Amino acid sequence: MTRADLVAALSPSRLPPSLQMLGWREGVALFGLGLLAGVLLVWLLLPLLTRRRSIRARIRATRGLEAEERLLAIARILGRLPKALRPAAYGAAPMPAEDEVERLARSRK
């Protein structure tokens, strides 16, 4: 059985003849739906594709906060408060200068 015989053996389409062939209107509609789907996909993936600010930049952004708030923000960023900053957080030592706080926060100890 050839391909032409297979096509001839198919039952006739139930769609009107105007819907069996794609025209320019349908093509534009499909193109628009594709664009809409692409925008939706990018919108959903955007949080996964954006770069996060570095830890250094996030710590630097805490400048200008009050001492206690700044130490709390640094602890949230790092997941812990460095040992060198713990006395200042509990009031046992004076708060270091802003540059010193950033240096201590970036240290690995």
PDB file of C-alpha atoms in Angstrom:
ATOM      1  CA  MET A   1       0.000   0.000   0.000  1.00  0.00           C
ATOM      2  CA  THR A   2       1.449   3.338  -1.005  1.00  0.00           C
ATOM      3  CA  ARG A   3       1.229   6.605   0.818  1.00  0.00           C
ATOM      4  CA  ALA A   4      -1.415   7.918  -1.583  1.00  0.00           C
ATOM      5  CA  ASP A   5      -3.569   4.823  -0.904  1.00  0.00           C
ATOM      6  CA  LEU A   6      -3.284   5.421   2.839  1.00  0.00           C
ATOM      7  CA  VAL A   7      -4.341   9.044   2.506  1.00  0.00           C
ATOM      8  CA  ALA A   8      -7.253   8.068   0.268  1.00  0.00           C
ATOM      9  CA  ALA A   9      -8.391   5.451   2.804  1.00  0.00           C
ATOM     10  CA  LEU A  10      -8.689   8.053   5.577  1.00  0.00           C
ATOM     11  CA  SER A  11     -12.140   9.268   6.448  1.00  0.00           C
ATOM     12  CA  PRO A  12     -12.948  12.778   5.269  1.00  0.00           C
ATOM     13  CA  SER A  13     -12.220  15.633   7.638  1.00  0.00           C
ATOM     14  CA  ARG A  14     -15.090  17.041   9.663  1.00  0.00           C
ATOM     15  CA  LEU A  15     -13.635  20.533   9.691  1.00  0.00           C
ATOM     16  CA  PRO A  16     -14.913  23.142   7.265  1.00  0.00           C
ATOM     17  CA  PRO A  17     -12.573  23.670   4.297  1.00  0.00           C
ATOM     18  CA  SER A  18     -11.660  27.167   5.513  1.00  0.00           C
ATOM     19  CA  LEU A  19     -10.151  25.665   8.697  1.00  0.00           C
ATOM     20  CA  GLN A  20      -8.242  22.866   6.977  1.00  0.00           C
ATOM     21  CA  MET A  21      -5.647  25.218   5.499  1.00  0.00           C
ATOM     22  CA  LEU A  22      -3.709  27.715   7.579  1.00  0.00           C
ATOM     23  CA  GLY A  23      -3.969  31.279   6.311  1.00  0.00           C
ATOM     24  CA  TRP A  24      -2.047  34.357   7.251  1.00  0.00           C
ATOM     25  CA  ARG A  25      -4.456  35.184  10.082  1.00  0.00           C
ATOM     26  CA  GLU A  26      -3.911  31.824  11.723  1.00  0.00           C
ATOM     27  CA  GLY A  27      -0.154  32.171  11.242  1.00  0.00           C
ATOM     28  CA  VAL A  28      -0.164  35.570  12.950  1.00  0.00           C
ATOM     29  CA  ALA A  29      -2.302  34.162  15.777  1.00  0.00           C
ATOM     30  CA  LEU A  30       0.094  31.234  16.260  1.00  0.00           C
ATOM     31  CA  PHE A  31       3.060  33.595  16.202  1.00  0.00           C
ATOM     32  CA  GLY A  32       1.399  35.770  18.857  1.00  0.00           C
ATOM     33  CA  LEU A  33       0.665  32.757  21.028  1.00  0.00           C
ATOM     34  CA  GLY A  34       4.293  31.692  20.691  1.00  0.00           C
ATOM     35  CA  LEU A  35       5.487  35.134  21.771  1.00  0.00           C
ATOM     36  CA  LEU A  36       3.095  35.081  24.710  1.00  0.00           C
ATOM     37  CA  ALA A  37       4.314  31.625  25.740  1.00  0.00           C
ATOM     38  CA  GLY A  38       7.926  32.818  25.475  1.00  0.00           C
ATOM     39  CA  VAL A  39       7.266  35.866  27.657  1.00  0.00           C
ATOM     40  CA  LEU A  40       5.522  33.682  30.221  1.00  0.00           C
ATOM     41  CA  LEU A  41       8.435  31.227  30.237  1.00  0.00           C
ATOM     42  CA  VAL A  42      11.012  34.008  30.704  1.00  0.00           C
ATOM     43  CA  TRP A  43       8.907  35.529  33.486  1.00  0.00           C
ATOM     44  CA  LEU A  44       8.813  32.168  35.277  1.00  0.00           C
ATOM     45  CA  LEU A  45      12.554  31.504  34.835  1.00  0.00           C
ATOM     46  CA  LEU A  46      13.766  35.027  35.632  1.00  0.00           C
ATOM     47  CA  PRO A  47      14.318  34.407  39.359  1.00  0.00           C
ATOM     48  CA  LEU A  48      16.533  31.449  38.491  1.00  0.00           C
ATOM     49  CA  LEU A  49      18.540  33.334  35.862  1.00  0.00           C
ATOM     50  CA  THR A  50      19.369  36.563  37.707  1.00  0.00           C
ATOM     51  CA  ARG A  51      22.731  36.922  39.385  1.00  0.00           C
ATOM     52  CA  ARG A  52      22.748  37.447  43.102  1.00  0.00           C
ATOM     53  CA  ARG A  53      24.800  40.223  44.576  1.00  0.00           C
ATOM     54  CA  SER A  54      28.047  39.083  46.133  1.00  0.00           C
ATOM     55  CA  ILE A  55      28.355  38.706  49.873  1.00  0.00           C
ATOM     56  CA  ARG A  56      30.812  41.602  49.921  1.00  0.00           C
ATOM     57  CA  ALA A  57      28.294  43.891  48.186  1.00  0.00           C
ATOM     58  CA  ARG A  58      25.490  42.785  50.500  1.00  0.00           C
ATOM     59  CA  ILE A  59      27.638  43.483  53.567  1.00  0.00           C
ATOM     60  CA  ARG A  60      28.652  46.874  52.149  1.00  0.00           C
ATOM     61  CA  ALA A  61      24.956  47.692  51.658  1.00  0.00           C
ATOM     62  CA  THR A  62      24.471  47.489  55.435  1.00  0.00           C
ATOM     63  CA  ARG A  63      26.428  50.715  55.918  1.00  0.00           C
ATOM     64  CA  GLY A  64      24.358  53.443  57.477  1.00  0.00           C
ATOM     65  CA  LEU A  65      22.321  51.087  59.666  1.00  0.00           C
ATOM     66  CA  GLU A  66      22.454  51.357  63.427  1.00  0.00           C
ATOM     67  CA  ALA A  67      25.113  49.159  65.052  1.00  0.00           C
ATOM     68  CA  GLU A  68      22.756  46.463  66.342  1.00  0.00           C
ATOM     69  CA  GLU A  69      20.772  46.342  63.110  1.00  0.00           C
ATOM     70  CA  ARG A  70      23.945  46.153  61.063  1.00  0.00           C
ATOM     71  CA  LEU A  71      25.317  43.236  63.062  1.00  0.00           C
ATOM     72  CA  LEU A  72      21.980  41.438  62.775  1.00  0.00           C
ATOM     73  CA  ALA A  73      21.930  42.011  59.007  1.00  0.00           C
ATOM     74  CA  ILE A  74      25.495  40.697  58.675  1.00  0.00           C
ATOM     75  CA  ALA A  75      24.574  37.620  60.710  1.00  0.00           C
ATOM     76  CA  ARG A  76      21.622  36.996  58.385  1.00  0.00           C
ATOM     77  CA  ILE A  77      23.783  37.395  55.288  1.00  0.00           C
ATOM     78  CA  LEU A  78      26.543  35.086  56.525  1.00  0.00           C
ATOM     79  CA  GLY A  79      24.348  32.660  58.413  1.00  0.00           C
ATOM     80  CA  ARG A  80      26.399  33.322  61.545  1.00  0.00           C
ATOM     81  CA  LEU A  81      28.071  36.214  63.296  1.00  0.00           C
ATOM     82  CA  PRO A  82      31.886  36.087  63.152  1.00  0.00           C
ATOM     83  CA  LYS A  83      33.570  35.548  66.523  1.00  0.00           C
ATOM     84  CA  ALA A  84      35.339  38.908  66.312  1.00  0.00           C
ATOM     85  CA  LEU A  85      31.999  40.744  66.122  1.00  0.00           C
ATOM     86  CA  ARG A  86      30.209  38.816  68.886  1.00  0.00           C
ATOM     87  CA  PRO A  87      31.453  40.990  71.792  1.00  0.00           C
ATOM     88  CA  ALA A  88      30.185  44.106  70.012  1.00  0.00           C
ATOM     89  CA  ALA A  89      26.833  42.428  69.377  1.00  0.00           C
ATOM     90  CA  TYR A  90      26.356  41.644  73.072  1.00  0.00           C
ATOM     91  CA  GLY A  91      27.599  45.032  74.309  1.00  0.00           C
ATOM     92  CA  ALA A  92      30.825  43.687  75.821  1.00  0.00           C
ATOM     93  CA  ALA A  93      32.976  45.746  73.446  1.00  0.00           C
ATOM     94  CA  PRO A  94      32.544  48.957  71.493  1.00  0.00           C
ATOM     95  CA  MET A  95      31.370  48.769  67.904  1.00  0.00           C
ATOM     96  CA  PRO A  96      34.326  48.764  65.467  1.00  0.00           C
ATOM     97  CA  ALA A  97      34.537  51.253  62.603  1.00  0.00           C
ATOM     98  CA  GLU A  98      32.495  50.553  59.456  1.00  0.00           C
ATOM     99  CA  ASP A  99      35.496  49.422  57.401  1.00  0.00           C
ATOM    100  CA  GLU A 100      36.681  47.217  60.260  1.00  0.00           C
ATOM    101  CA  VAL A 101      33.235  45.597  60.543  1.00  0.00           C
ATOM    102  CA  GLU A 102      33.321  44.712  56.841  1.00  0.00           C
ATOM    103  CA  ARG A 103      36.843  43.315  57.123  1.00  0.00           C
ATOM    104  CA  LEU A 104      35.925  41.223  60.152  1.00  0.00           C
ATOM    105  CA  ALA A 105      32.729  39.994  58.498  1.00  0.00           C
ATOM    106  CA  ARG A 106      34.656  38.822  55.423  1.00  0.00           C
ATOM    107  CA  SER A 107      37.277  37.004  57.490  1.00  0.00           C
ATOM    108  CA  ARG A 108      36.890  33.237  57.722  1.00  0.00           C
ATOM    109  CA  LYS A 109      37.503  33.016  61.473  1.00  0.00           C
TER     110      LYS A 109
END
